[in-house]
Every structure is written in structure tokens, then in C-alpha cells.
Amino acid sequence: MRLGTRGSQLARWQADWVADRLRALGQPVEIIEVRTRGDVQQSGPISAIVEGSGVGGQGAFTKELQRALLDGSIDLAVHSLKDLPTTPVDGLKVGAVPQRAPIGDVLVSHLATTIDELPQGARVGTGSFRRRAQLLNRRPDLVIGDLRGNLDTRLRKLDDSEHDAILLAEAGLTRLGWNDRLAGRIPPSELLPAPGQGALGIECRSDDEQTLAALRPLDDFGTHAAIAAERAALARLEGGCLAALGAWGRWDASELRLSVVVLSEDGVERLDAESSFSVSTLADATTLGVTVADELLARGAAALLRDR
């Protein structure tokens, strides 16, 4: 089985993790690196590279992998699900979503362990509109600077004093064994993560029954359902990586609970919605996501998203 991946350190870790599990199931795997548009341009705002990458600016890190699947160059691709566009691609299917890693964001700083401890006017680096808007909603005094590049590049920019603090996904630090850099975890209730954050999606051709069968043991229904709800809300709201939008799906006994937030770019305007369903299928989870999104749309979320 030919497994396609981006070449970054984190992407290779994710691909190796999936390959190891497939090999343990008796599947021989060859890893093939595919360079994506997002990898080619590692500096400047994300908005500068998303033109033509997908709905809402998504797809900068996934389109080339999907092309390789469609032309038969690879048999499966490993994506960070927060990067995968919600618009379906004919002929492709997410065959498995393994158990999720930590979903929240973390603060990396030499000055503070929480957002509230940051000094007045502190310079905080992030390339995420979602993080930027939620930070400014909580702390309008902060000076938010753009931050892009692989994880090691982002950490180096902090160490070089370009920022007083940076925000990262905990999953990335955990997977690369860099938890010693973590100053403090930010609870999802305080700063909602990106839809799909911390989760991997393994994509293949929808008619490739052999690969789909090989992937089934890697699928975790609880994670897959939570992700399906988050991504359904994102799709309904027509958001993307340029949207100041967060979503958090989690299980409360037998019910799946979904919280979604939409903000203006400056964080001044904020809309929150939350609901829970008894979920037994991925279709149920999708219905939950649409329901929460429709509540936000009824309250004016489309206008906030159009402002991007």
C-alpha cells in the first residue's frame, strides 16, 4: 500500500504512526512524500496562499495529496482533519478516523502560563484567524502577530523574541515529544479548537474496497462522530481556514455534545451555540452539526463570516 504524506516533521510522524498500525495488521506499506502548496510557501499570511486551494481557503495542504490519490500514484493519504476541506471530492472517501489526540490549544511562552497572565500589550503569534479572534475577544489589549511555518520554525520565532507567546495545537507538540515547551494548556471551553483539531483522517479512493477494508480496524467511531459533527457545522456555515470559527464535539454519556463559535475578525462580535443529540451513526452526528450551524445562521453568523 502506497501511503502519501506531506514532508513536514509532523506530517511524517503522522504517516509513520498510521503505517506502523497497518503493518501490525499485516499490511505492507510504502511511504511517498507529496509536496503541497502550503509546504512550498512557509512565510507570510495564510491568506496569501489559499487562492484556488478550496472553499473558504481550505486545501492548501491537501489538494496535491488528493490528486495523487485520484491519478493512482498513491493508495491512501494521511491528513490533519483540520486542514481537509469539507467539500466532497468525487471518487475519494475518508476511510478511517483513528482515536483523537488532545484537541485543545496550548500557550508557549516564557512570560505566562495562561492567557490572563500575559502582560498588557503582549505580542502573541498565531496564523489562525480562529485563535486571533478568540484571543482578542478575551484580551483586546494583546498585539496579535502572524505566525506560520512548521512547528520547529514557530518555536524558533518565539525563542528569537519575535513574539512574547505563541499558540499551538497540543496534538502537534505531543506527537513530536515537545511537551517540555508547553507553558499551559488552554481549556477548549476557553478557546474552542478548529473543527477536526487533533484528529487524523485517512483518505482513499471510494471504490478501493481492499484499502477500505484494511483501514476499518483503525477507525474509532467516537472520534469519527465528533469530527463529523464539527465538520458538518463548518460546511453548513461555509467556513474554512480563513473563518474565525471554532467547534468542539465531545461525548456526554450516550449523547454527543457540540459547541460552535463564530466571531468577527477583531473579536468584538461573537456568536455561540450548543446542542446535544443521542448519536448512533455518522449521519446522526452530521445532523447535530447542521442543527447547531442553523441556529448560528439564524442569529446572523453569515454576516460575520462574509466579513472575511
GROMACS .gro file of C-alpha atoms in nm:
model
  308
    1MET     CA    1   0.000   0.000   0.000
    2ARG     CA    2   0.140   0.338  -0.104
    3LEU     CA    3   0.076   0.596   0.167
    4GLY     CA    4   0.105   0.962   0.066
    5THR     CA    5   0.204   1.233   0.311
    6ARG     CA    6   0.341   1.583   0.329
    7GLY     CA    7   0.710   1.603   0.411
    8SER     CA    8   0.699   1.812   0.730
    9GLN     CA    9   0.824   1.657   1.053
   10LEU     CA   10   0.474   1.639   1.198
   11ALA     CA   11   0.319   1.501   0.879
   12ARG     CA   12   0.586   1.231   0.862
   13TRP     CA   13   0.520   1.138   1.225
   14GLN     CA   14   0.150   1.101   1.146
   15ALA     CA   15   0.220   0.894   0.835
   16ASP     CA   16   0.464   0.670   1.021
   17TRP     CA   17   0.209   0.622   1.301
   18VAL     CA   18  -0.056   0.507   1.053
   19ALA     CA   19   0.193   0.292   0.861
   20ASP     CA   20   0.305   0.116   1.180
   21ARG     CA   21  -0.054   0.026   1.267
   22LEU     CA   22  -0.123  -0.105   0.920
   23ARG     CA   23   0.197  -0.309   0.922
   24ALA     CA   24   0.096  -0.457   1.259
   25LEU     CA   25  -0.220  -0.576   1.084
   26GLY     CA   26  -0.010  -0.746   0.817
   27GLN     CA   27  -0.029  -0.473   0.550
   28PRO     CA   28   0.297  -0.382   0.375
   29VAL     CA   29   0.323  -0.002   0.343
   30GLU     CA   30   0.546   0.228   0.137
   31ILE     CA   31   0.550   0.598   0.234
   32ILE     CA   32   0.559   0.850  -0.051
   33GLU     CA   33   0.615   1.223   0.015
   34VAL     CA   34   0.399   1.470  -0.178
   35ARG     CA   35   0.482   1.841  -0.170
   36THR     CA   36   0.176   2.065  -0.126
   37ARG     CA   37   0.108   2.432  -0.192
   38GLY     CA   38   0.114   2.502   0.182
   39ASP     CA   39   0.459   2.344   0.211
   40VAL     CA   40   0.605   2.547  -0.076
   41GLN     CA   41   0.525   2.883   0.088
   42GLN     CA   42   0.622   2.881   0.454
   43SER     CA   43   0.608   3.253   0.528
   44GLY     CA   44   0.355   3.532   0.512
   45PRO     CA   45  -0.014   3.516   0.597
   46ILE     CA   46  -0.210   3.204   0.515
   47SER     CA   47  -0.449   3.419   0.310
   48ALA     CA   48  -0.167   3.470   0.059
   49ILE     CA   49  -0.159   3.103  -0.043
   50VAL     CA   50  -0.521   2.993  -0.032
   51GLU     CA   51  -0.645   3.136  -0.361
   52GLY     CA   52  -0.762   2.839  -0.563
   53SER     CA   53  -0.695   2.598  -0.277
   54GLY     CA   54  -1.057   2.521  -0.186
   55VAL     CA   55  -1.379   2.652  -0.038
   56GLY     CA   56  -1.309   2.907   0.233
   57GLY     CA   57  -0.936   2.885   0.171
   58GLN     CA   58  -0.904   2.521   0.272
   59GLY     CA   59  -0.699   2.273   0.074
   60ALA     CA   60  -0.354   2.437   0.070
   61PHE     CA   61  -0.212   2.130   0.245
   62THR     CA   62  -0.430   1.858   0.091
   63LYS     CA   63  -0.508   1.911  -0.279
   64GLU     CA   64  -0.190   1.758  -0.417
   65LEU     CA   65  -0.239   1.450  -0.199
   66GLN     CA   66  -0.593   1.416  -0.332
   67ARG     CA   67  -0.472   1.450  -0.690
   68ALA     CA   68  -0.219   1.172  -0.626
   69LEU     CA   69  -0.499   0.950  -0.496
   70LEU     CA   70  -0.716   1.018  -0.798
   71ASP     CA   71  -0.441   0.953  -1.051
   72GLY     CA   72  -0.339   0.632  -0.876
   73SER     CA   73   0.007   0.747  -0.763
   74ILE     CA   74  -0.082   0.657  -0.402
   75ASP     CA   75  -0.344   0.436  -0.237
   76LEU     CA   76  -0.413   0.635   0.080
   77ALA     CA   77  -0.326   0.973   0.229
   78VAL     CA   78  -0.298   1.089   0.588
   79HIS     CA   79  -0.440   1.434   0.663
   80SER     CA   80  -0.472   1.651   0.969
   81LEU     CA   81  -0.850   1.676   0.957
   82LYS     CA   82  -0.847   2.044   1.047
   83ASP     CA   83  -0.676   2.100   0.708
   84LEU     CA   84  -0.907   1.882   0.497
   85PRO     CA   85  -1.178   2.075   0.308
   86THR     CA   86  -1.535   1.975   0.386
   87THR     CA   87  -1.637   1.985   0.019
   88PRO     CA   88  -1.652   1.621  -0.101
   89VAL     CA   89  -1.419   1.514  -0.379
   90ASP     CA   90  -1.577   1.273  -0.626
   91GLY     CA   91  -1.405   0.937  -0.606
   92LEU     CA   92  -1.249   0.990  -0.262
   93LYS     CA   93  -1.357   0.891   0.088
   94VAL     CA   94  -1.223   0.921   0.444
   95GLY     CA   95  -1.188   0.553   0.524
   96ALA     CA   96  -1.084   0.589   0.887
   97VAL     CA   97  -1.052   0.842   1.167
   98PRO     CA   98  -0.832   0.700   1.446
   99GLN     CA   99  -0.874   0.794   1.810
  100ARG     CA  100  -0.819   1.164   1.864
  101ALA     CA  101  -0.513   1.318   2.027
  102PRO     CA  102  -0.555   1.612   2.273
  103ILE     CA  103  -0.781   1.860   2.095
  104GLY     CA  104  -0.705   2.190   2.264
  105ASP     CA  105  -0.460   2.474   2.212
  106VAL     CA  106  -0.161   2.546   2.433
  107LEU     CA  107   0.031   2.856   2.527
  108VAL     CA  108   0.406   2.852   2.467
  109SER     CA  109   0.574   3.141   2.645
  110HIS     CA  110   0.847   3.237   2.888
  111LEU     CA  111   0.622   3.501   3.046
  112ALA     CA  112   0.293   3.331   3.134
  113THR     CA  113   0.110   3.001   3.170
  114THR     CA  114  -0.241   3.131   3.089
  115ILE     CA  115  -0.392   3.387   2.855
  116ASP     CA  116  -0.495   3.606   3.151
  117GLU     CA  117  -0.138   3.608   3.288
  118LEU     CA  118   0.006   3.759   2.971
  119PRO     CA  119   0.135   4.115   3.029
  120GLN     CA  120  -0.066   4.410   2.898
  121GLY     CA  121   0.004   4.453   2.528
  122ALA     CA  122   0.193   4.126   2.497
  123ARG     CA  123   0.283   4.015   2.143
  124VAL     CA  124   0.116   3.684   2.064
  125GLY     CA  125   0.191   3.492   1.746
  126THR     CA  126  -0.064   3.283   1.560
  127GLY     CA  127  -0.151   3.214   1.196
  128SER     CA  128  -0.509   3.119   1.286
  129PHE     CA  129  -0.800   3.361   1.244
  130ARG     CA  130  -0.991   3.145   1.493
  131ARG     CA  131  -0.729   3.188   1.762
  132ARG     CA  132  -0.676   3.556   1.681
  133ALA     CA  133  -1.045   3.645   1.715
  134GLN     CA  134  -1.097   3.445   2.034
  135LEU     CA  135  -0.784   3.595   2.190
  136LEU     CA  136  -0.895   3.949   2.107
  137ASN     CA  137  -1.245   3.875   2.236
  138ARG     CA  138  -1.091   3.781   2.571
  139ARG     CA  139  -0.792   4.022   2.573
  140PRO     CA  140  -0.837   4.313   2.328
  141ASP     CA  141  -0.510   4.466   2.454
  142LEU     CA  142  -0.298   4.188   2.303
  143VAL     CA  143  -0.095   4.255   1.987
  144ILE     CA  144  -0.151   3.960   1.753
  145GLY     CA  145   0.127   3.887   1.505
  146ASP     CA  146   0.124   3.647   1.212
  147LEU     CA  147   0.296   3.313   1.267
  148ARG     CA  148   0.345   3.045   1.001
  149GLY     CA  149   0.580   2.759   0.925
  150ASN     CA  150   0.637   2.414   1.066
  151LEU     CA  151   0.634   2.364   1.442
  152ASP     CA  152   1.010   2.394   1.482
  153THR     CA  153   1.003   2.719   1.281
  154ARG     CA  154   0.729   2.862   1.502
  155LEU     CA  155   0.912   2.772   1.820
  156ARG     CA  156   1.233   2.927   1.686
  157LYS     CA  157   1.049   3.254   1.618
  158LEU     CA  158   0.940   3.260   1.983
  159ASP     CA  159   1.295   3.187   2.101
  160ASP     CA  160   1.422   3.467   1.876
  161SER     CA  161   1.190   3.707   2.062
  162GLU     CA  162   0.968   3.784   1.763
  163HIS     CA  163   0.674   3.712   1.995
  164ASP     CA  164   0.617   3.706   2.371
  165ALA     CA  165   0.396   3.399   2.335
  166ILE     CA  166   0.261   3.172   2.064
  167LEU     CA  167  -0.045   2.948   2.045
  168LEU     CA  168  -0.019   2.595   1.907
  169ALA     CA  169  -0.229   2.280   1.894
  170GLU     CA  170  -0.137   2.048   2.179
  171ALA     CA  171  -0.162   1.746   1.948
  172GLY     CA  172   0.137   1.857   1.742
  173LEU     CA  173   0.363   1.913   2.042
  174THR     CA  174   0.255   1.582   2.194
  175ARG     CA  175   0.314   1.382   1.876
  176LEU     CA  176   0.666   1.521   1.835
  177GLY     CA  177   0.752   1.479   2.205
  178TRP     CA  178   0.794   1.850   2.268
  179ASN     CA  179   0.568   1.881   2.573
  180ASP     CA  180   0.855   2.044   2.762
  181ARG     CA  181   0.783   2.360   2.558
  182LEU     CA  182   0.425   2.376   2.683
  183ALA     CA  183   0.370   2.663   2.929
  184GLY     CA  184  -0.002   2.598   2.985
  185ARG     CA  185  -0.299   2.417   2.836
  186ILE     CA  186  -0.594   2.632   2.728
  187PRO     CA  187  -0.924   2.454   2.803
  188PRO     CA  188  -1.149   2.407   2.496
  189SER     CA  189  -1.423   2.582   2.693
  190GLU     CA  190  -1.197   2.892   2.697
  191LEU     CA  191  -1.078   2.878   2.337
  192LEU     CA  192  -1.271   2.647   2.104
  193PRO     CA  193  -1.046   2.441   1.875
  194ALA     CA  194  -1.063   2.420   1.498
  195PRO     CA  195  -1.306   2.161   1.359
  196GLY     CA  196  -1.114   1.836   1.341
  197GLN     CA  197  -0.821   1.955   1.551
  198GLY     CA  198  -0.617   1.671   1.698
  199ALA     CA  199  -0.767   1.412   1.462
  200LEU     CA  200  -0.625   1.232   1.160
  201GLY     CA  201  -0.823   1.140   0.851
  202ILE     CA  202  -0.705   0.857   0.629
  203GLU     CA  203  -0.839   0.912   0.278
  204CYS     CA  204  -0.853   0.667  -0.011
  205ARG     CA  205  -1.043   0.607  -0.335
  206SER     CA  206  -1.407   0.533  -0.262
  207ASP     CA  207  -1.408   0.229  -0.493
  208ASP     CA  208  -1.092   0.078  -0.343
  209GLU     CA  209  -1.256  -0.194  -0.134
  210GLN     CA  210  -0.925  -0.357  -0.043
  211THR     CA  211  -0.786  -0.037   0.112
  212LEU     CA  212  -1.117   0.049   0.281
  213ALA     CA  213  -1.123  -0.298   0.442
  214ALA     CA  214  -0.763  -0.256   0.560
  215LEU     CA  215  -0.848   0.080   0.721
  216ARG     CA  216  -1.158  -0.032   0.915
  217PRO     CA  217  -0.966  -0.154   1.223
  218LEU     CA  218  -0.810   0.192   1.258
  219ASP     CA  219  -1.144   0.375   1.272
  220ASP     CA  220  -1.268   0.498   1.612
  221PHE     CA  221  -1.642   0.565   1.597
  222GLY     CA  222  -1.650   0.806   1.892
  223THR     CA  223  -1.384   1.027   1.735
  224HIS     CA  224  -1.528   0.992   1.384
  225ALA     CA  225  -1.874   1.100   1.503
  226ALA     CA  226  -1.741   1.403   1.693
  227ILE     CA  227  -1.542   1.507   1.385
  228ALA     CA  228  -1.843   1.451   1.158
  229ALA     CA  229  -2.050   1.690   1.372
  230GLU     CA  230  -1.778   1.957   1.376
  231ARG     CA  231  -1.717   1.935   1.002
  232ALA     CA  232  -2.090   1.934   0.923
  233ALA     CA  233  -2.125   2.262   1.113
  234LEU     CA  234  -1.823   2.405   0.929
  235ALA     CA  235  -1.965   2.302   0.591
  236ARG     CA  236  -2.311   2.442   0.669
  237LEU     CA  237  -2.158   2.773   0.774
  238GLU     CA  238  -1.940   2.769   0.461
  239GLY     CA  239  -1.635   2.843   0.671
  240GLY     CA  240  -1.276   2.747   0.604
  241CYS     CA  241  -0.928   2.818   0.736
  242LEU     CA  242  -0.992   3.193   0.691
  243ALA     CA  243  -1.300   3.183   0.915
  244ALA     CA  244  -1.290   3.282   1.281
  245LEU     CA  245  -1.481   2.969   1.374
  246GLY     CA  246  -1.428   2.704   1.641
  247ALA     CA  247  -1.609   2.377   1.710
  248TRP     CA  248  -1.588   2.120   1.988
  249GLY     CA  249  -1.761   1.785   1.975
  250ARG     CA  250  -1.741   1.560   2.281
  251TRP     CA  251  -1.935   1.276   2.437
  252ASP     CA  252  -2.156   1.325   2.743
  253ALA     CA  253  -2.259   0.970   2.836
  254SER     CA  254  -2.452   0.841   2.532
  255GLU     CA  255  -2.505   1.186   2.383
  256LEU     CA  256  -2.274   1.382   2.156
  257ARG     CA  257  -2.250   1.749   2.252
  258LEU     CA  258  -2.135   2.013   2.003
  259SER     CA  259  -2.033   2.372   2.075
  260VAL     CA  260  -1.962   2.616   1.790
  261VAL     CA  261  -1.844   2.977   1.796
  262VAL     CA  262  -1.829   3.232   1.513
  263LEU     CA  263  -1.657   3.569   1.562
  264SER     CA  264  -1.576   3.885   1.374
  265GLU     CA  265  -1.212   3.920   1.274
  266ASP     CA  266  -1.145   4.170   1.553
  267GLY     CA  267  -1.316   3.951   1.813
  268VAL     CA  268  -1.568   4.220   1.906
  269GLU     CA  269  -1.872   4.028   1.781
  270ARG     CA  270  -1.923   3.672   1.898
  271LEU     CA  271  -2.197   3.412   1.849
  272ASP     CA  272  -2.208   3.084   2.041
  273ALA     CA  273  -2.440   2.786   2.005
  274GLU     CA  274  -2.450   2.440   2.161
  275SER     CA  275  -2.668   2.131   2.139
  276SER     CA  276  -2.653   1.758   2.205
  277PHE     CA  277  -2.809   1.451   2.041
  278SER     CA  278  -2.822   1.080   2.104
  279VAL     CA  279  -2.593   0.964   1.823
  280SER     CA  280  -2.555   0.610   1.693
  281THR     CA  281  -2.447   0.676   1.332
  282LEU     CA  282  -2.230   0.926   1.147
  283ALA     CA  283  -2.550   1.057   0.985
  284ASP     CA  284  -2.683   1.143   1.332
  285ALA     CA  285  -2.363   1.334   1.406
  286THR     CA  286  -2.393   1.524   1.080
  287THR     CA  287  -2.749   1.622   1.172
  288LEU     CA  288  -2.623   1.759   1.503
  289GLY     CA  289  -2.365   1.974   1.324
  290VAL     CA  290  -2.622   2.114   1.082
  291THR     CA  291  -2.864   2.189   1.367
  292VAL     CA  292  -2.608   2.393   1.561
  293ALA     CA  293  -2.494   2.573   1.247
  294ASP     CA  294  -2.853   2.661   1.153
  295GLU     CA  295  -2.902   2.821   1.494
  296LEU     CA  296  -2.597   3.039   1.436
  297LEU     CA  297  -2.710   3.129   1.084
  298ALA     CA  298  -3.049   3.233   1.221
  299ARG     CA  299  -2.868   3.472   1.456
  300GLY     CA  300  -2.654   3.635   1.186
  301ALA     CA  301  -2.341   3.419   1.159
  302ALA     CA  302  -2.330   3.451   0.779
  303ALA     CA  303  -2.263   3.824   0.805
  304LEU     CA  304  -1.963   3.764   1.036
  305LEU     CA  305  -1.822   3.501   0.800
  306ARG     CA  306  -1.870   3.723   0.494
  307ASP     CA  307  -1.659   3.990   0.663
  308ARG     CA  308  -1.354   3.768   0.600
   0.00000   0.00000   0.00000
